[in-house]
Short mmCIF file of C-alpha atoms and ligand atoms in Angstrom, two decimals:
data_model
loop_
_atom_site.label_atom_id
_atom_site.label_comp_id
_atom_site.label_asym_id
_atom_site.label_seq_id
_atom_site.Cartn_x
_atom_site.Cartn_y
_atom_site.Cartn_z
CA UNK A 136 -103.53 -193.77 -62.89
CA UNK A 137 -107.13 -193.98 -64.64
CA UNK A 138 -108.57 -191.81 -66.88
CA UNK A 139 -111.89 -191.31 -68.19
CA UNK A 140 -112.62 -190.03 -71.55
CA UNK A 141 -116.11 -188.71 -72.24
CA UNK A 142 -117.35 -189.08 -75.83
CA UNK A 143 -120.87 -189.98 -77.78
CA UNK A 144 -121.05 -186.90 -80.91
CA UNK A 145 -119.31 -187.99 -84.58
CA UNK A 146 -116.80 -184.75 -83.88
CA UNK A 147 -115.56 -186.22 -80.26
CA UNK A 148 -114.55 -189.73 -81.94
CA UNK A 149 -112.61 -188.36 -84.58
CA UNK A 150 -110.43 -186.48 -81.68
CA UNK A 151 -111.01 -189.40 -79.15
CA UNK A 152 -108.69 -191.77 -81.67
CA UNK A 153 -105.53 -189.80 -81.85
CA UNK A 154 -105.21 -189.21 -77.92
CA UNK A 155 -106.80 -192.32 -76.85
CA UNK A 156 -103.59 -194.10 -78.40
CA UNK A 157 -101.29 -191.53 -76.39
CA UNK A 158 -103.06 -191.65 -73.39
CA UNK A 159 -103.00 -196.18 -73.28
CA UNK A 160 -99.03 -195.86 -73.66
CA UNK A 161 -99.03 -194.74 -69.77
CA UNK A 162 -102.19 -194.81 -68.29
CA UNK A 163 -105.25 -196.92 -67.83
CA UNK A 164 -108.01 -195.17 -69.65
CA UNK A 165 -111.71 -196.22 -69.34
CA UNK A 166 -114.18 -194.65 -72.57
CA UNK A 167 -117.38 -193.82 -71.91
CA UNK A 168 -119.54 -193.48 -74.63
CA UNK A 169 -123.12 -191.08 -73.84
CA UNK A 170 -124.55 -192.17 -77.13
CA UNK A 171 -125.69 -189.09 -78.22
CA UNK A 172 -125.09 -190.59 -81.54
CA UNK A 173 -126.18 -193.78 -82.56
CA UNK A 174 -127.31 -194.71 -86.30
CA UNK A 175 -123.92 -196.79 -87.29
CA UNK A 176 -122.77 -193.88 -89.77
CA UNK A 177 -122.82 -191.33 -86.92
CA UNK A 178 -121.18 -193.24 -84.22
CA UNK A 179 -119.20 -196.81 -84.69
CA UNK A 180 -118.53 -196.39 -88.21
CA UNK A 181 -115.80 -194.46 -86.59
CA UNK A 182 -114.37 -196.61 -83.76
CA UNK A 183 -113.74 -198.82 -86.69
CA UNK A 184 -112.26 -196.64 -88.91
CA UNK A 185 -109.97 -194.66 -86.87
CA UNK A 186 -109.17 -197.99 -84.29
CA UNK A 187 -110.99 -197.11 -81.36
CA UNK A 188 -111.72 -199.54 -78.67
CA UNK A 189 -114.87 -200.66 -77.95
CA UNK A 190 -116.50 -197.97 -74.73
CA UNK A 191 -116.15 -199.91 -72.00
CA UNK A 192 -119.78 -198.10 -70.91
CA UNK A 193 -122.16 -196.81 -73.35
CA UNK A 194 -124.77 -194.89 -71.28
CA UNK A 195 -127.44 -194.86 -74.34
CA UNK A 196 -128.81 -191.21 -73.81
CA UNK A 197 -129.65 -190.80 -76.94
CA UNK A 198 -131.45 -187.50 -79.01
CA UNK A 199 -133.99 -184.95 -77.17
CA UNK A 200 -133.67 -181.44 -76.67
CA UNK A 201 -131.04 -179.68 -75.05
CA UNK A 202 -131.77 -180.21 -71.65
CA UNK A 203 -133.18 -183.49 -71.35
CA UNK A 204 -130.36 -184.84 -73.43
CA UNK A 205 -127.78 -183.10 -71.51
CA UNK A 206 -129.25 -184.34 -67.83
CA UNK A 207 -129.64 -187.69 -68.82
CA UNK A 208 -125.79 -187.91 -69.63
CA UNK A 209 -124.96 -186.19 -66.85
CA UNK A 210 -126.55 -188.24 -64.08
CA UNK A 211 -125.21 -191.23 -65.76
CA UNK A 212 -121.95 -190.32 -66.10
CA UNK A 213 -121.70 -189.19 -62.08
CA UNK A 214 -122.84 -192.88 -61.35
CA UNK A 215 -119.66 -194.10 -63.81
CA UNK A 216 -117.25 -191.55 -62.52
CA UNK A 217 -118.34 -192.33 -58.41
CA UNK A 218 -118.14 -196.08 -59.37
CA UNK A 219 -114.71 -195.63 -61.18
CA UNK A 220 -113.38 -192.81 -59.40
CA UNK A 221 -110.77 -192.29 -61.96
CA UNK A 222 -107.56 -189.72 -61.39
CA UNK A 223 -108.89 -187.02 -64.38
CA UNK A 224 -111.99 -186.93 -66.68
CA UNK A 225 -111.02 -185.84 -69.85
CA UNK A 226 -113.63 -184.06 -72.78
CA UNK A 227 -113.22 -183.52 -76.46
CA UNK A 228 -114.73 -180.14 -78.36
CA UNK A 229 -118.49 -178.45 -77.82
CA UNK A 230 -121.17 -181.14 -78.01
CA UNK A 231 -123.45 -181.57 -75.16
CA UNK A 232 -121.87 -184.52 -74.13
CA UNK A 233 -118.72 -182.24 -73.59
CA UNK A 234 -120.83 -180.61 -71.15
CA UNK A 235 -122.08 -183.39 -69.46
CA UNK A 236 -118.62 -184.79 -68.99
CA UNK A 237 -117.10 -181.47 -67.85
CA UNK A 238 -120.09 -180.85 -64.98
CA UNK A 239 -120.37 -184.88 -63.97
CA UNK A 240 -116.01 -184.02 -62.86
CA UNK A 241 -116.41 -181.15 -61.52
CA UNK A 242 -118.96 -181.55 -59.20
CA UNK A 243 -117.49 -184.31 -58.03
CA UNK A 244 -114.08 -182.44 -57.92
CA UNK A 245 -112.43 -185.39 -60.41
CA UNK A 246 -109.73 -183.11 -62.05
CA UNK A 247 -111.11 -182.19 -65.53
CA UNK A 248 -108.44 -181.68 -69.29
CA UNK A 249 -110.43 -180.05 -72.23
CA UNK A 250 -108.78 -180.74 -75.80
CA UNK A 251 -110.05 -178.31 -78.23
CA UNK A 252 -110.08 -175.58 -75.47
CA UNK A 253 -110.86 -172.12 -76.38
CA UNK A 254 -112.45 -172.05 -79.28
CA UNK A 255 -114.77 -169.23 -79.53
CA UNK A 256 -117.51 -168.19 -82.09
CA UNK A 257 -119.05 -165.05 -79.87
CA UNK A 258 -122.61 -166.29 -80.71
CA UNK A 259 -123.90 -167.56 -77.61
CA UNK A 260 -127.27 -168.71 -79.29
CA UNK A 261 -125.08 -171.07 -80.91
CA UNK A 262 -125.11 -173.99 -78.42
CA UNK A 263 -121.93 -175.53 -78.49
CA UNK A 264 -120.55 -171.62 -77.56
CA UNK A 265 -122.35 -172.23 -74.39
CA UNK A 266 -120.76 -175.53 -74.41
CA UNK A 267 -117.71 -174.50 -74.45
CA UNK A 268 -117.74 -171.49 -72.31
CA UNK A 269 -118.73 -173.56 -69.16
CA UNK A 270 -116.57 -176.67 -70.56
CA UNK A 271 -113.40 -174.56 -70.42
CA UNK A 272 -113.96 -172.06 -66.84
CA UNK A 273 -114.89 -176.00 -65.07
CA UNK A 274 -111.23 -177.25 -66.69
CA UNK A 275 -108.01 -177.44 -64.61
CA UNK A 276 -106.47 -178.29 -67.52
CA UNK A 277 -107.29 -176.23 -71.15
CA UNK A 278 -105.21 -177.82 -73.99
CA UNK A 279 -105.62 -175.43 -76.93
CA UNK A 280 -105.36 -176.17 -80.65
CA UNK A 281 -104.18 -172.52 -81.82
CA UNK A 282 -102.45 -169.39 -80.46
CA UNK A 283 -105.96 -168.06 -80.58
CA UNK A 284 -107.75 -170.19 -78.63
CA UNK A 285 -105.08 -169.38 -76.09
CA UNK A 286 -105.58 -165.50 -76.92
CA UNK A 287 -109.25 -166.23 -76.38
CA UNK A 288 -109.28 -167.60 -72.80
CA UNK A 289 -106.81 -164.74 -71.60
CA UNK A 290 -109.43 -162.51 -72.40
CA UNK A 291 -111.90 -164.07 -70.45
CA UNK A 292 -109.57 -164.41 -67.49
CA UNK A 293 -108.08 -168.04 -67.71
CA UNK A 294 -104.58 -168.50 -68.07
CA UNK A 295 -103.27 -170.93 -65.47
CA UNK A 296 -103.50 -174.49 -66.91
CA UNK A 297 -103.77 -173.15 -70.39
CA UNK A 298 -101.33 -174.96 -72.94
CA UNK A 299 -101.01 -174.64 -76.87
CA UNK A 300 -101.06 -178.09 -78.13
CA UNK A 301 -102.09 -177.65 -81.51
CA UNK A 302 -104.78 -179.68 -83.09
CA UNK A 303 -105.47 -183.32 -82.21
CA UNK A 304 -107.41 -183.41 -85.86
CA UNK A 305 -103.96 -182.77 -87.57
CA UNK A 306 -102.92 -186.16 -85.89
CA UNK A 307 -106.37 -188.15 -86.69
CA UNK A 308 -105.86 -187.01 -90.22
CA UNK A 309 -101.81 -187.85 -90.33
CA UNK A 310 -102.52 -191.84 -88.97
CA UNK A 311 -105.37 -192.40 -91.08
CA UNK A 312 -104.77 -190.93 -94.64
CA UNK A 313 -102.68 -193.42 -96.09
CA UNK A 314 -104.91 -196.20 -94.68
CA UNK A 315 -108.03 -194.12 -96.26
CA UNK A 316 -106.10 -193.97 -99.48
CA UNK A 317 -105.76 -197.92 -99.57
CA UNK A 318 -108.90 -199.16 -97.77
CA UNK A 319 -111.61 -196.75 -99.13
CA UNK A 320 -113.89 -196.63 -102.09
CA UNK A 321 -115.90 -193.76 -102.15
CA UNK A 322 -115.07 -192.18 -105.16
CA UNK A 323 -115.45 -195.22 -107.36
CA UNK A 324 -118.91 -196.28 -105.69
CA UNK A 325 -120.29 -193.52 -106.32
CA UNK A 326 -118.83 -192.56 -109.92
CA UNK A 327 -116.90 -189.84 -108.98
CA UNK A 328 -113.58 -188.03 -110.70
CA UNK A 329 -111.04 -186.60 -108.68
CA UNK A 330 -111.63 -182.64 -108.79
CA UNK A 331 -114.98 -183.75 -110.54
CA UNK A 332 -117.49 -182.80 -108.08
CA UNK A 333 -117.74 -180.46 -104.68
CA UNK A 334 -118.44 -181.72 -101.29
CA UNK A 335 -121.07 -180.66 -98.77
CA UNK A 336 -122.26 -180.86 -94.76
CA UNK A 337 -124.60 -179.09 -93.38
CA UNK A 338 -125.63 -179.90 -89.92
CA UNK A 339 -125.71 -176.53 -87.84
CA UNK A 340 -128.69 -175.56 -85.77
CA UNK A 341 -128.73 -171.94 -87.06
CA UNK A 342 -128.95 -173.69 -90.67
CA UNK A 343 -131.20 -176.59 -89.85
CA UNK A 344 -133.54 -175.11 -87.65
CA UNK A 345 -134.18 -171.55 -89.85
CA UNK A 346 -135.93 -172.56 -93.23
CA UNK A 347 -134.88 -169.82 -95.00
CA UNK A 348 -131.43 -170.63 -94.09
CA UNK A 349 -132.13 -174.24 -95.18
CA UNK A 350 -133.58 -173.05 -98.19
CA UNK A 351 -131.29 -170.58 -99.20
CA UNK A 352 -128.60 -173.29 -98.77
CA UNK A 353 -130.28 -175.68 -100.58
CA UNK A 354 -131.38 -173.30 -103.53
CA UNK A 355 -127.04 -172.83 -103.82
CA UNK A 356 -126.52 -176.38 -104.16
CA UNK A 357 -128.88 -177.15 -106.59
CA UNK A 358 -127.49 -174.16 -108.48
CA UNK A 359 -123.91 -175.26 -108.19
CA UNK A 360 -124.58 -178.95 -109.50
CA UNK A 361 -122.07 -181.78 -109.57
CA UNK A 362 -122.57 -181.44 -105.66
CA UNK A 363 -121.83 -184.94 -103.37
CA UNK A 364 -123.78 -184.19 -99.73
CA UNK A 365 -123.39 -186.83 -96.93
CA UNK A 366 -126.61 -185.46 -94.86
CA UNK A 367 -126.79 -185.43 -91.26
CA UNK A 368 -130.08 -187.11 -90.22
CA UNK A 369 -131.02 -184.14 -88.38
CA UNK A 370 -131.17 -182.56 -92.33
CA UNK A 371 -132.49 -184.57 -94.08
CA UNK A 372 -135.27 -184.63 -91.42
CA UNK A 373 -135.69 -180.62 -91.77
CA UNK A 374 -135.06 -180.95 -95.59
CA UNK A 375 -138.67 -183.22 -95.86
CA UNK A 376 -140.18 -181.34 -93.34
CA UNK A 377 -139.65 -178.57 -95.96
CA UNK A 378 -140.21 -180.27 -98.86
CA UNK A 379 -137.36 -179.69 -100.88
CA UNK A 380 -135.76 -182.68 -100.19
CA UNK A 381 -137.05 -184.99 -103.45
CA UNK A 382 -136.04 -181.78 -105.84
CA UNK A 383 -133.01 -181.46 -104.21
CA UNK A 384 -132.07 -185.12 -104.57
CA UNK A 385 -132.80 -185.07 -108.45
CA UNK A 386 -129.87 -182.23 -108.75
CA UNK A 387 -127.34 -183.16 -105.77
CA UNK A 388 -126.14 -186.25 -105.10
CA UNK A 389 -127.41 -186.85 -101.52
CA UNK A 390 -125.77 -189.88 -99.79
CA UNK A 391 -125.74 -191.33 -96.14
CA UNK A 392 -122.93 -190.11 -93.57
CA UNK A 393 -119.89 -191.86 -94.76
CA UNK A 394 -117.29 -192.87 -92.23
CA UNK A 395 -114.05 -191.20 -91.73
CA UNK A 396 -111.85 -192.84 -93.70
CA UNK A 397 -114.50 -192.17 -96.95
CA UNK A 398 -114.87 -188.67 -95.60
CA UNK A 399 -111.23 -188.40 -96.39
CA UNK A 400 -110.92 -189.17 -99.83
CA UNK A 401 -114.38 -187.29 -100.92
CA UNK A 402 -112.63 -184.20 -98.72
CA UNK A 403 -109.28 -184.71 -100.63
CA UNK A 404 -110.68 -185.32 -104.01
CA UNK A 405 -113.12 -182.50 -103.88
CA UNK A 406 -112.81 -179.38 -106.58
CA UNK A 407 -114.37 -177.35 -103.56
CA UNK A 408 -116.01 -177.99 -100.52
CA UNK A 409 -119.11 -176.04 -98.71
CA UNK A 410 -119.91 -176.66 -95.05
CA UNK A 411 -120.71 -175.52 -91.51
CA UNK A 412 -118.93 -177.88 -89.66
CA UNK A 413 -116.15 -177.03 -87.83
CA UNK A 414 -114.14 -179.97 -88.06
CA UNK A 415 -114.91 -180.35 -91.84
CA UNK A 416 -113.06 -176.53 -92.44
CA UNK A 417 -110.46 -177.84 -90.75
CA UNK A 418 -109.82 -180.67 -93.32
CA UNK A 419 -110.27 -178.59 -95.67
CA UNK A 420 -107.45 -176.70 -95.25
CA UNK A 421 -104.77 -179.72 -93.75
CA UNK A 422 -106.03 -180.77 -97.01
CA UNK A 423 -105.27 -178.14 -99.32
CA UNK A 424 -109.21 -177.71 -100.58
CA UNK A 425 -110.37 -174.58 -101.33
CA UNK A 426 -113.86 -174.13 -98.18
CA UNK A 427 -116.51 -172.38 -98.40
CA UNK A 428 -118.09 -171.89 -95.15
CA UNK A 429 -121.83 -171.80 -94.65
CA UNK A 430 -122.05 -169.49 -91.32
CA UNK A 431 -121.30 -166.04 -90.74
CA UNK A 432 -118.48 -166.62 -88.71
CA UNK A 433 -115.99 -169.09 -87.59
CA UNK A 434 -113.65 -170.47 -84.96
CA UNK A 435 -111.10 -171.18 -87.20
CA UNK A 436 -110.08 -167.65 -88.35
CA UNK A 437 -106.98 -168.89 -89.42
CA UNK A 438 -108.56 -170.79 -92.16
CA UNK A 439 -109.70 -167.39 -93.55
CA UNK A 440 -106.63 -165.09 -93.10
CA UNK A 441 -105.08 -167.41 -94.94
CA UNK A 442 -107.21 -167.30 -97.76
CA UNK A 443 -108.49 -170.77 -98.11
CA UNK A 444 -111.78 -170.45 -96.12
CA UNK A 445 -114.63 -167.87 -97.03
CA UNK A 446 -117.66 -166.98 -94.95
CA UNK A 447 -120.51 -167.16 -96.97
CA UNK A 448 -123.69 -167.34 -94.65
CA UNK A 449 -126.50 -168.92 -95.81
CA UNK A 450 -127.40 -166.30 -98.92
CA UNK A 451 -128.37 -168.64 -102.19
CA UNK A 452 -126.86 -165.55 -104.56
CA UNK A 453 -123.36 -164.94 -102.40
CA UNK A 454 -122.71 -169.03 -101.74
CA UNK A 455 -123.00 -169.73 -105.94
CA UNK A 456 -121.11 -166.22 -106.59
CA UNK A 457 -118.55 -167.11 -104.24
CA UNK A 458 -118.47 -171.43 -105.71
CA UNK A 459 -117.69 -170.10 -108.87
CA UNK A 460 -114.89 -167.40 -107.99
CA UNK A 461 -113.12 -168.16 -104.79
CA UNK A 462 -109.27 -169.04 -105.78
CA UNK A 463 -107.50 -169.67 -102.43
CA UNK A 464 -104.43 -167.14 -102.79
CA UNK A 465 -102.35 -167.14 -99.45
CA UNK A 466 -99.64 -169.62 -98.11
CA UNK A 467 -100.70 -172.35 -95.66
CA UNK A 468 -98.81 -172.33 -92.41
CA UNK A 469 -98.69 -174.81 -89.48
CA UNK A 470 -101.56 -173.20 -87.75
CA UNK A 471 -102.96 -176.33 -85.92
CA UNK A 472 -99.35 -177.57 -84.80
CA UNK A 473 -97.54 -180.48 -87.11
CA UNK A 474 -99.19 -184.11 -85.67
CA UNK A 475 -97.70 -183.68 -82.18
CA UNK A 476 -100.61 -182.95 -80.75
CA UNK A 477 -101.97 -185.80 -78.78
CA UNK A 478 -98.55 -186.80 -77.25
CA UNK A 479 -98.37 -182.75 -75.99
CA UNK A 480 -101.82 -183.55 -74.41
CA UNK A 481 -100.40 -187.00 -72.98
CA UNK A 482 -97.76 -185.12 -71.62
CA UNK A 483 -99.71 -182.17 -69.93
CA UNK A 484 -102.08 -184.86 -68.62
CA UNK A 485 -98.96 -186.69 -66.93
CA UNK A 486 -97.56 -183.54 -65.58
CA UNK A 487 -100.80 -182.41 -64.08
CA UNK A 488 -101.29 -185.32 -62.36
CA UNK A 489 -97.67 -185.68 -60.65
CA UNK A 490 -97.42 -182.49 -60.38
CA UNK A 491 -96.21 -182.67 -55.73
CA UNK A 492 -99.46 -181.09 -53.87
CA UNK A 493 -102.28 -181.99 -56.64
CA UNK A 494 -106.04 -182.05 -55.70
CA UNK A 495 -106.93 -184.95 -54.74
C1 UD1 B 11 -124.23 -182.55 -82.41
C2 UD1 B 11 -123.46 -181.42 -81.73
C3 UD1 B 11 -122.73 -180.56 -82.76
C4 UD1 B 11 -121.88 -181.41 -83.67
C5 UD1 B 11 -122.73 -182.50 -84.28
C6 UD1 B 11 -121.85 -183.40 -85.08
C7 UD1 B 11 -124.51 -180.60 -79.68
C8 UD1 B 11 -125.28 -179.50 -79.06
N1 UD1 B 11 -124.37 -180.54 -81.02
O1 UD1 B 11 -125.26 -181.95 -83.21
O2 UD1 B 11 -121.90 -179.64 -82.08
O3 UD1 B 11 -121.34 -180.61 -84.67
O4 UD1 B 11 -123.35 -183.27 -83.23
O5 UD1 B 11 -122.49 -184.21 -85.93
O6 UD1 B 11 -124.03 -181.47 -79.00
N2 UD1 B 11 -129.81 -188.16 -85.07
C9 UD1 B 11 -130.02 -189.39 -85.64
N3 UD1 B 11 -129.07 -190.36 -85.42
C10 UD1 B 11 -127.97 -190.19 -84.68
C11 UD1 B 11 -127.77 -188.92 -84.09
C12 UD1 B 11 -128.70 -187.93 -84.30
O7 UD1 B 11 -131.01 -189.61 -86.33
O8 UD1 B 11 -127.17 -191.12 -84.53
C13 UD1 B 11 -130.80 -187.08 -85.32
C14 UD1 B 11 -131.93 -187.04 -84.29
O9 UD1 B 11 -133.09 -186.66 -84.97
C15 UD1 B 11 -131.49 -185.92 -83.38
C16 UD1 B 11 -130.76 -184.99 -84.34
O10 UD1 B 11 -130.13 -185.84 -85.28
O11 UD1 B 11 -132.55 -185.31 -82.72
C17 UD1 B 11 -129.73 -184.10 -83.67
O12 UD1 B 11 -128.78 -184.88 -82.95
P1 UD1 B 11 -127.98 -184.23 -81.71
O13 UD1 B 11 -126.95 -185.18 -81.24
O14 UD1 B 11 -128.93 -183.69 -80.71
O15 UD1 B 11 -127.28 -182.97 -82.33
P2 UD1 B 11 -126.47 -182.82 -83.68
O16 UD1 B 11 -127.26 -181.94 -84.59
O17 UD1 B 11 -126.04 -184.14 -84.19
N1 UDP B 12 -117.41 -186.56 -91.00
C1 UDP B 12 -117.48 -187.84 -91.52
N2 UDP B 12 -118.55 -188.17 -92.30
C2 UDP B 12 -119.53 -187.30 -92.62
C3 UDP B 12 -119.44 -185.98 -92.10
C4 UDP B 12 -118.37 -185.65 -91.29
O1 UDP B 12 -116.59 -188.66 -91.29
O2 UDP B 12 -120.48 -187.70 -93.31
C5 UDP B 12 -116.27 -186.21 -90.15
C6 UDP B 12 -115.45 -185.04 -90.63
O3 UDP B 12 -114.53 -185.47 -91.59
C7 UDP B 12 -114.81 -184.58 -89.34
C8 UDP B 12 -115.88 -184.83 -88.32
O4 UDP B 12 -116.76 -185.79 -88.88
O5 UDP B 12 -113.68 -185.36 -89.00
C9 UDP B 12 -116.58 -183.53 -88.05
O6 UDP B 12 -117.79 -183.76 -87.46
P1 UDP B 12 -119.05 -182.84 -87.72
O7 UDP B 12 -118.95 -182.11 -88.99
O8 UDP B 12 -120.22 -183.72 -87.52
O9 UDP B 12 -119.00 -181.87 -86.45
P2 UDP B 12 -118.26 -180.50 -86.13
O10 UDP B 12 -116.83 -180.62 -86.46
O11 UDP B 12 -118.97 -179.42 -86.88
O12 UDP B 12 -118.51 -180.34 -84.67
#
């Protein structure tokens, strides 16, 4: 049986790794790779950190806006998927490749698996909410990372198919700490104590895009000080555009993307980190690092009601207030499953497909 995974965002690899070592234990899987991202930091930094084989198509549809970027991967994936014609097409999280990979299947009624199913922000001028939506009600198969994400999908009708997983990210983390631990150097390149310094992403639209978002952010970091930010290109572009990128840089250390395996340790070794990203909340809590979270909501409620995640928008005054007196108080629990969850999604994958009487 052959699957095809559809990947080409930073987020999608770092889930891609996990399952793509499940999935080769009993199936022939074929990657293909949109190339959404590109620059080395954002895209095979990570095949080579996490042990990812090489895509065995790379369709090269690089950046543009939304709908350019998404029809571009589309069409080219239909022309992999009708040359391939593999058994299920399975998609990774919200990016617009996501979306491309999810429509390319199911028009061509290819049966389609979401990991990272669910997930649900209610702001549908946040594009990967739209992503999703339309990602998970094209799915036959909706592998969830929490009991909300299952909660979620009830409520908008979709329960058949739907499985609780938990989180492929638990697993990525699991295989590659002690390997990050031996193999990476961030801390020491860049001068940097343990517990010395807090960690930062920004990279959301609703941040990027909106300067006084961007500048209130920015205003907090410079405030906070001792502050390590890997910055997404599509920041630091924004950030000059703005011209507050050169102040910025004398009081916060600004740095390339770092790979995964150098994300880990500055995530580990944080004091605090402050972020938007989903993934990087996440890791913040497997991890045991006290988050604050740079939106006004989240996916990953569980983060908060647990107390080790804060929601602190993009306001300059509430983001330094909060840096300087958020103490994480609750228990953690085993929210996003315990590392199990890329065999689970082997397993649902096998059972969907010989399952007697399946779509063709
Ligand atoms: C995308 C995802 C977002 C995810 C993020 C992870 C969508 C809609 N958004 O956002 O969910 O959290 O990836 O990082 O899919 N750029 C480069 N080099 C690269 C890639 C991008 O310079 O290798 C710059 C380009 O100027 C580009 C901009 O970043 O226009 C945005 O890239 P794009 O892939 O469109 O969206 P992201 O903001 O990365
Ligand atoms: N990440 C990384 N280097 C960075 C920033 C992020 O390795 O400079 C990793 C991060 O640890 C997580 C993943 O990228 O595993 C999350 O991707 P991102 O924040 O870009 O997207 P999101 O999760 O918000 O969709």
């Amino acid at each position: 049986m052959k699957i095809a995974t559809v990947v080409g965002a930073r987020p999608n690899f770092v889930k891609l790794a996990p399952v793509s070592r499940q999935l080769r234990r009993g199936f022939d899987e074929i990657i293909v790779h949109t190339g959404q991202h590109y620059d080395y930091l954002m895209d095979k930094v990570f095949f080579d950190d996490l042990g990812i084989p090489a895509p065995d198509y790379h369709l090269g549809a690089g950046s543009g806006p939304h709908g350019r970027q998404t029809g571009e991967m589309l069409s080219r994936i239909e022309e992999i998927l009708l040359k391939e014609r593999p058994d299920l097409v399975l998609v990774f999280g919200d990016t617009n490749s996501t979306l491309a990979g999810a429509l390319a299947a199911s028009k061509l009624h290819i049966p389609l698996a979401h990991v990272e199913a669910g997930l649900r922000s209610f702001d549908r001028r946040m594009p990967e909410e739209i992503n999703r939506i339309l990602t998970d009600h094209c799915s036959d198969l909706l592998l969830c990372p929490t009991k909300t994400a299952v909660e979620n999908l009830r409520r908008e009708g979709l329960a058949e198919g739907v499985f609780l997983t938990g989180d492929v990210m638990v697993d990525a983390q699991r295989d590659c700490l002690r390997i990050a631990e031996q193999r990476s150097s961030a801390l020491s390149d860049r001068g940097l104590e343990p517990g010395g310094y807090a960690l930062a992403t920004v990279h959301r639209a609703a941040n990027t895009d909106d300067p006084a978002r961007l500048k209130g952010i920015a205003g907090a970091l410079e405030e906070i000080g001792d502050v390590v930010f890997p910055c997404h290109p599509r920041t630091e572009k924004y950030l000059r555009q703005l011209g507050i990128w050169d102040r910025l840089s004398r009081r916060v250390k600004i740095i390339e993307p770092v790979g995964y395996l150098d994300m880990l340790m500055l995530e580990r070794h944080a004091r605090l980190i402050l972020t938007d990203s989903g993934g990087v909340q996440k890791e913040a809590y497997l991890l045991g690092v006290p988050c604050i979270t740079l939106r006004d909501e989240t996916e990953w409620v569980e983060t908060v009601e647990d107390g080790w995640n804060v929601l602190a928008g993009a306001d300059e005054g509430r983001i330094v207030e909060l840096s300087r007196t958020f103490r994480p108080t609750g228990a953690k629990r085993d929210v996003f499953g315990r590392g199990d969850a890329s065999l689970k999604t082997a397993q649902r994958i096998a059972e969907l497909l010989e399952a007697p009487g399946r779509r063709p």
